[in-house]
Coordinates of C-alpha atoms in Angstrom, one line a residue:
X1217 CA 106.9 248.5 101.9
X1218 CA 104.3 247.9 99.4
X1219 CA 100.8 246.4 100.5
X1220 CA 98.1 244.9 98.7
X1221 CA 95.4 244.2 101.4
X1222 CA 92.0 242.4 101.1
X1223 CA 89.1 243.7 102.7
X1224 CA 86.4 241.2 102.4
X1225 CA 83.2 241.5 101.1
X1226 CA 80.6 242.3 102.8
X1227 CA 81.4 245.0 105.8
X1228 CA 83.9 247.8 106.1
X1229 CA 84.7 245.8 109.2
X1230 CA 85.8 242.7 107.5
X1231 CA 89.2 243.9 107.0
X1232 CA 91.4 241.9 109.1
X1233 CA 92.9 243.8 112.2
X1234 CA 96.5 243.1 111.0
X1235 CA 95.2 245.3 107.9
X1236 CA 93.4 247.8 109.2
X1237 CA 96.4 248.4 111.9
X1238 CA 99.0 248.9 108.5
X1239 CA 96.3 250.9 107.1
X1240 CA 96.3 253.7 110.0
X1241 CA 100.3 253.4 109.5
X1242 CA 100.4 253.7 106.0
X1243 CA 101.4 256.9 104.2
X1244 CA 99.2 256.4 101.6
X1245 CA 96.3 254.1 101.1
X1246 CA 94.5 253.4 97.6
X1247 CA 91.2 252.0 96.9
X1248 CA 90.8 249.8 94.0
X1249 CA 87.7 250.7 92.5
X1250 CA 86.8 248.6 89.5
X1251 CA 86.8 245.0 89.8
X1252 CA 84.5 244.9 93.0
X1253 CA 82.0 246.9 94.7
X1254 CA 81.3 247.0 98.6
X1255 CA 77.8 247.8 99.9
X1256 CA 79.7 250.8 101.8
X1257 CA 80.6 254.1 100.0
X1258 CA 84.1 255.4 100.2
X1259 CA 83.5 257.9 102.7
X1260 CA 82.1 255.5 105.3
X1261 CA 85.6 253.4 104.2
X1262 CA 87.2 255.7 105.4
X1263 CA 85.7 256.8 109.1
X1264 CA 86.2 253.1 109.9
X1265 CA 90.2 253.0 108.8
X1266 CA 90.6 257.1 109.6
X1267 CA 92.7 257.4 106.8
X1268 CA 91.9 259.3 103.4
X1269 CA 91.9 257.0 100.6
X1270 CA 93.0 257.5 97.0
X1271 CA 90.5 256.0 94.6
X1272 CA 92.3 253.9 91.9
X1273 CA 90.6 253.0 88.6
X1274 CA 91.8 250.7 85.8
X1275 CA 93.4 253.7 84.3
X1276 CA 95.6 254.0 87.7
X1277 CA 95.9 250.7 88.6
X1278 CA 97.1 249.3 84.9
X1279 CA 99.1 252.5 83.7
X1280 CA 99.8 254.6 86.5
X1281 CA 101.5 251.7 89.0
X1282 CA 104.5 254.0 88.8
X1283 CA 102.4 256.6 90.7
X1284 CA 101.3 254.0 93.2
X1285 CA 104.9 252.8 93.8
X1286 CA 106.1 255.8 94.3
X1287 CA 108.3 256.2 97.2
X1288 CA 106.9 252.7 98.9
X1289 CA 110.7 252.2 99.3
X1290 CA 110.7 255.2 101.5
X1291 CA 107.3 254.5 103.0
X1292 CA 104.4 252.2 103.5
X1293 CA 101.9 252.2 100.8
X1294 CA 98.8 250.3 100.9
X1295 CA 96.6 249.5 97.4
X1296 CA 93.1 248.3 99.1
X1297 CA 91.2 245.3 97.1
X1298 CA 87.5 244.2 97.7
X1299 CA 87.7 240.7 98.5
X1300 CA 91.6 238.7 98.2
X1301 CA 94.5 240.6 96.3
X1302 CA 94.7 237.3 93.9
X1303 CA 91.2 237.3 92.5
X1304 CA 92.6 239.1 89.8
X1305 CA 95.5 239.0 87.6
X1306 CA 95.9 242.9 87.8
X1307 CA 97.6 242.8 91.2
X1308 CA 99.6 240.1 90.9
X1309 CA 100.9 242.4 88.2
X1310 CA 101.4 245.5 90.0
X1311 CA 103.5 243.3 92.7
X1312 CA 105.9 242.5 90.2
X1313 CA 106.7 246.0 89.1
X1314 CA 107.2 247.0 92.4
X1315 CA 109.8 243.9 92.9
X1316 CA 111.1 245.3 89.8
X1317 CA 111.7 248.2 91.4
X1318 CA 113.3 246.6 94.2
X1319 CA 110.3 247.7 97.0
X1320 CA 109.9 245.1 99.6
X1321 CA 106.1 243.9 99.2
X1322 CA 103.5 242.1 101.4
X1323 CA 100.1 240.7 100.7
X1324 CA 97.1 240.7 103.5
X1325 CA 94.5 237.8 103.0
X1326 CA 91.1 237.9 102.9
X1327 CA 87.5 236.0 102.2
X1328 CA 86.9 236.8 97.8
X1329 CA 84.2 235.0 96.1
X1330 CA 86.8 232.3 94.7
X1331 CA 85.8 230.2 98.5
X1332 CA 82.9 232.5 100.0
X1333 CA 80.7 230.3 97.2
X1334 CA 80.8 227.5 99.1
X1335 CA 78.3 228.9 101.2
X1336 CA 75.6 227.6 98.3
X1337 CA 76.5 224.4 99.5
X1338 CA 78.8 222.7 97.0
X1339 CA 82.2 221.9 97.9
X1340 CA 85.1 223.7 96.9
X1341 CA 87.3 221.1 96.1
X1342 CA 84.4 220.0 93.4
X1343 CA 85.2 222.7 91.5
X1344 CA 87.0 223.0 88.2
X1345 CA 88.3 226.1 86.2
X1346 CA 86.5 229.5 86.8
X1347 CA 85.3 231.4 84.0
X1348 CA 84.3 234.5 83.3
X1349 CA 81.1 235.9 81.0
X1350 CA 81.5 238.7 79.3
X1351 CA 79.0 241.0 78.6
X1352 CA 77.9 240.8 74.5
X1353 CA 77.6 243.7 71.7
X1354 CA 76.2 244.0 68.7
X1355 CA 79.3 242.6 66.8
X1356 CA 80.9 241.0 69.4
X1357 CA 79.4 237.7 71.2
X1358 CA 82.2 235.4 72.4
X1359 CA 81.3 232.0 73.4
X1360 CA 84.7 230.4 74.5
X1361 CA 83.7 230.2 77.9
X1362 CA 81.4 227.4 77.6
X1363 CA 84.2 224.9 76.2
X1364 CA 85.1 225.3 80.0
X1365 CA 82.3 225.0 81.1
X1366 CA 81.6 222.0 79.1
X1367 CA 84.6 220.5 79.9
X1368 CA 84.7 220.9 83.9
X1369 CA 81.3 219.3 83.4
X1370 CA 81.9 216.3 81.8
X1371 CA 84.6 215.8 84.8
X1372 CA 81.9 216.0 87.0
X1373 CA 83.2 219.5 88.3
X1374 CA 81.2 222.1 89.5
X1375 CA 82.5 226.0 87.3
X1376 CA 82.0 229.1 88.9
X1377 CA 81.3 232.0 86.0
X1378 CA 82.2 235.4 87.1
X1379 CA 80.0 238.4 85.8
X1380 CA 81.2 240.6 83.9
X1381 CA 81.8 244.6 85.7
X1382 CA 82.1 247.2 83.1
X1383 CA 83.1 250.4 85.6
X1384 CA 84.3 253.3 84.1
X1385 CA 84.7 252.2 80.4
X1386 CA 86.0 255.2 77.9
X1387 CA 83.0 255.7 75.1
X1388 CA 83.7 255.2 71.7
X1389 CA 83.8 259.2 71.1
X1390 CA 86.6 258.9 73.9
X1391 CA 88.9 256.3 72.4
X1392 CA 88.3 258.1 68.7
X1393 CA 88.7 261.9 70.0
X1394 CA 90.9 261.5 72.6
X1395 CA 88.4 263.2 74.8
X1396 CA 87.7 261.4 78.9
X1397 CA 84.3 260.7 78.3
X1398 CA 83.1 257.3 80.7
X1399 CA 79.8 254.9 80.3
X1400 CA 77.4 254.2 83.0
X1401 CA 78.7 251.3 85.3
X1402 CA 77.2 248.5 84.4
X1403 CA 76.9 245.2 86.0
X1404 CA 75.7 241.4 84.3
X1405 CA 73.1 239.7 86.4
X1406 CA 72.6 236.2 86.7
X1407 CA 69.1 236.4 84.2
X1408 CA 71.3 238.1 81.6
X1409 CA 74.5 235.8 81.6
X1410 CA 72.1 233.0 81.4
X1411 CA 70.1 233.8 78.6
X1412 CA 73.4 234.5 76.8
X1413 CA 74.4 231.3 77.6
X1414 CA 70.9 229.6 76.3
X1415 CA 71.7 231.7 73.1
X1416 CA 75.0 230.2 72.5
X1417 CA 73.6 226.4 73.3
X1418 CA 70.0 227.1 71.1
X1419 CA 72.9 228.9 68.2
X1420 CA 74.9 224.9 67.8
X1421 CA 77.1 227.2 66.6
X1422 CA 79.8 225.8 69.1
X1423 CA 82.8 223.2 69.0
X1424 CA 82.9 220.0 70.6
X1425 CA 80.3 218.7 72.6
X1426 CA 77.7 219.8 74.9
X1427 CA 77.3 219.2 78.3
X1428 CA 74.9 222.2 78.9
X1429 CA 71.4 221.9 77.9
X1430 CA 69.0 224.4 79.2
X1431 CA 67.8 221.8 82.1
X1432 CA 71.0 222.2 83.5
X1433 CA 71.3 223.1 86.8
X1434 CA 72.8 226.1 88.0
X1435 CA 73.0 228.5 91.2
X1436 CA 72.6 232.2 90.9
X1437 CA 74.7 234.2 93.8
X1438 CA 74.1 238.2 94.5
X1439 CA 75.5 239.8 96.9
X1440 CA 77.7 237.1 98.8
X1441 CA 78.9 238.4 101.9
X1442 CA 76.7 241.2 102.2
X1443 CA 74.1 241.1 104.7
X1444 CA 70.8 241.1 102.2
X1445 CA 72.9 238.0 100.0
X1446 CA 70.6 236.1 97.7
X1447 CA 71.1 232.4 96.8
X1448 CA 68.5 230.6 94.1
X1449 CA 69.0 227.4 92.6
X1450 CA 66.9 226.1 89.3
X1451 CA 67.5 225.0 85.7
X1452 CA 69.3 227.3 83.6
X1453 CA 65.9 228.0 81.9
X1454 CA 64.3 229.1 84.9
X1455 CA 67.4 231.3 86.0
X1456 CA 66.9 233.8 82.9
X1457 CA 63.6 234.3 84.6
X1458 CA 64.9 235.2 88.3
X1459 CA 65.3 238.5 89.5
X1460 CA 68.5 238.5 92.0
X1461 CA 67.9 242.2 92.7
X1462 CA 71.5 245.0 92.8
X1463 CA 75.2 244.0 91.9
X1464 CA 77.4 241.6 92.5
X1465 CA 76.2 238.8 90.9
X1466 CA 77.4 235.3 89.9
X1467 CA 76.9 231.9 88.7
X1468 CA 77.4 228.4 89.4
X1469 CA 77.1 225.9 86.6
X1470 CA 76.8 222.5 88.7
X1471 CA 78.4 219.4 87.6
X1472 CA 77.9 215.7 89.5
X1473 CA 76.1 216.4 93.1
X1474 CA 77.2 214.6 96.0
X1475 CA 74.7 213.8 98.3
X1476 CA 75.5 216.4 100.9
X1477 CA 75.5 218.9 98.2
X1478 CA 72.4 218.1 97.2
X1479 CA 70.6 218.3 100.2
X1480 CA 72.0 221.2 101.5
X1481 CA 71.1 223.1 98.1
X1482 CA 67.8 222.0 97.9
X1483 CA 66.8 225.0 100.3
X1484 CA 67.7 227.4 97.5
X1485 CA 65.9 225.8 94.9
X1486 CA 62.8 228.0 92.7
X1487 CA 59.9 225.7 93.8
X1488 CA 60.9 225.8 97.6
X1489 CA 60.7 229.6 97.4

């Protein structure tokens, strides 16, 4: 059997125990290392589970699934995912390869940031299509995002923007000379992703209209799940000013408020701090 197994956010412990009893079973167990982070190191991963884990970056995960799969028709194989195994596409791929490869397969829920943002206060059911913000270059500054943005607002829908994580991207000399060179990890915080945005409003460079102006409120999240979590609410113009401190960090870009939302938010707002 093939198993792709969530393991929470926050604490090596909030792997559920019908996981962590198929990890200890498992033949081999992987750790997918690149679209999350967990405030415990690998090593401390795995004293809790007692099994050795196999790291597996983009490189592995995307072009070496036939390593992963491996004899998991033979024997249990576990790919480990920080948060739920469906917060990204990448795994939903992998699962079909290995149906395509006729190994039985088996996913293990868990918390992801996709619901743990309801802990800001807003309702999940108030929210519309989440997007994600890349981070910009010199010759590269998308802005497609915000037509989502824009149009989840004018619905009256709350959009969760996901930050971008750049973790173990090939330099340019790499790509050109063939040669496995990697950049520093590098993670978008909340100040950074909103002053991209403010650029792209300030630009009128964009189609359609605009929903977003920089008095728009939003809600920075760092950290969710973790036990030093941060939560701050203001306009997006006071968010580029807001230091949420280390990685993972994400947005909220709020549409209509109901009143329960509003009240329960207003104990993350700036001026209240």
């Amino acid at each position: 059997m093939f198993y792709i197994i969530g393991v929470g956010l926050g604490d090596v412990k909030d792997i559920t125990v019908r996981g962590l009893e198929i990890v200890r079973s498992a033949k081999r167990v992987y750790l997918e290392s690149y679209t999350s982070i967990l405030p415990e190191n690998k090593l401390q991963l795995e004293n809790f589970y007692e099994r050795q884990l196999i790291e597996a970056d983009r490189e592995l995960v995307e072009q070496g699934a036939d390593e992963i799969l491996d004899k998991a028709n033979e024997d249990n194989v576990v790919l480990l995912v920080v948060g739920d195994p469906f917060s990204a596409t990448t795994h939903a791929d992998i699962l079909l390869r290995a149906r395509d490869l006729n190994i039985d397969t088996k996913v293990i829920h868990n918390a992801s940031i996709m619901n743990a943002i309801g802990c800001c206060g807003l309702q999940l059911y108030h929210f519309g299509e989440t997007v994600s913000i890349p981070f910009w270059t010199d010759i590269w500054k998308p802005s497609s995002f915000l037509k989502k943005i824009n149009q989840n607002k004018s619905n009256g829908l709350h959009t969760l923007c996901l930050l971008d994580i750049q973790v173990k991207e090939p330099t340019w000399e790499s790509i050109t000379k063939k040669k496995k060179e990697y950049q520093p990890s590098r993670f978008m915080e909340v100040k950074q992703a909103c002053s991209q945005l403010l650029q792209i409003i300030d630009s009128n460079e964009f189609d359609g209209e605009n929903y977003v102006t920089r008095e728009s409120l939003c809600v920075g999240a760092a950290r969710i799940g973790w036990p030093d979590q941060k939560i701050v609410a203001g306009t997006l113009a006071e968010m580029v000013n807001v230091d949420m401190g280390s990685p993972l960090h994400s947005i909220v870009i709020v549409g209509t408020l109901h009143p329960l939302e509003e009240q329960f938010l207003k104990q993350f707002y700036i001026e209240s701090k």
